């Protein structure tokens, strides 16, 4: 074993040991506790059964009340009033991160659509070197991964922190500064890629000089988490808090390690590449998305999570197993066979946390499944949770050598990556932003129909994108394995599927434009204002406000 691989395994070991250390600390400090009571820790006294949904129309809210059928609730109104203060305590930093994320989503969508079209229209815009595929595609990847997904994930996390710890956000100015620094680093990185200055390593195209700013920005964004957890008003840390803490610890470790390029040359660099690329998805973006899902699904449905103990098992299993899965992308490559075999084994073991998360999310929603048809926010969150399950199981199967032989070096892998980053992460973030923004701005979404339009544009568009690209990639793999067929036949067979990919991508981009326009309308308090004031939730408290308003009119 050479020094570079030993170093990567050491970092992997440290991540796993860190997870084990937190597990021991949690056991010692009664963080597993009574599962049923722990699952209710995100609710106020008497609040279980109360539906929180501000993106719905008055008619939809009534339908949600009837579907939940919780009756009259005796809720601690003081805690509800405090929560509204908590919700707005991080308004400035949250809006900085979320607004920046929307901007990067639009820019990344444009780059992605151009890159997609150039796969079947290679001469289009061929006279502009800044718009060649080799520059636009990595610009797209970095804009959506570090701009949209990461910044929106941090923004959602910052908003969740006061709710999870039941106190106002501390140190918000550090997070605001972090958003500025992050934007500067990403802007410099993407601009340098378009100018032709790229490392050429996927997911690490941005040079270390700009990555330093991402690490610094992320560190500043984590300061409020540390400051707030120290003054928390709850003893028990809800599972979402564990995911947020882990994500903000793991990200700087991953990015700093990945930028130690002097240690890795030749095949070792490929090992570093896929160690980082998989871990940035599984140990950075996945915890951010799951933290939001574990909070929002119970709050929207008014139902505690199905099994709190299972949720903790899912978290610890992710911490222990995920950090070694990425090298399965190098099966058949010039790397030690034992290293890829280790990666395959841990990839299959990831079934454990995936099943834990899937059972929890889906069994919590199942008794109230009709609410998915009614609630605009829940529709996004549940769709994202289902695609997390699908993407994770697909990834474990794809790691097997018999499957990998066909899918490696094909568009199938691209479709799978999008199922994780877009199908899971983006849908969770869309739903989270629809849930959060009215509480920050004290203003309802101007046009509920635009939320449904956004959902169906991105859902149908992504469905076309994923399935056609997966089928085309599989056929491409079979063609490349057939020695009797010329290589160009494996290229030609993908053409109709790449065209379908662009059609799906166009629909997704249109959905992003609708989402962004609606976002900025609410931000500017534009559009029609409803007669009823924004409600923080449903139940007896909301009902009493409505009756009081009627008595005073």
Coordinates of C-alpha atoms in Angstrom, one line a residue, residues 94 122 152-153 162 182 185 196 214 232 266 303 345 349 354 372-373 394 404 447 450:
X94 CA -31.0 32.5 5.5
X122 CA -22.0 19.3 -31.4
X152 CA -29.7 26.1 -0.4
X153 CA -28.9 23.2 2.0
X162 CA -33.5 27.7 16.0
X182 CA -18.7 31.3 -0.6
X185 CA -15.1 31.6 -4.2
X196 CA -10.1 27.4 -19.5
X214 CA -15.5 27.6 0.0
X232 CA -30.0 25.4 23.4
X266 CA -1.5 9.1 -11.7
X303 CA -47.3 13.0 13.0
X345 CA -18.9 -4.3 0.2
X349 CA -23.9 -2.3 3.3
X354 CA -31.2 3.5 3.3
X372 CA -49.5 14.3 -0.4
X373 CA -52.1 15.0 -3.0
X394 CA -29.7 1.7 -7.5
X404 CA -20.8 -2.1 -13.4
X447 CA -49.8 32.3 -6.7
X450 CA -47.3 28.4 -9.8

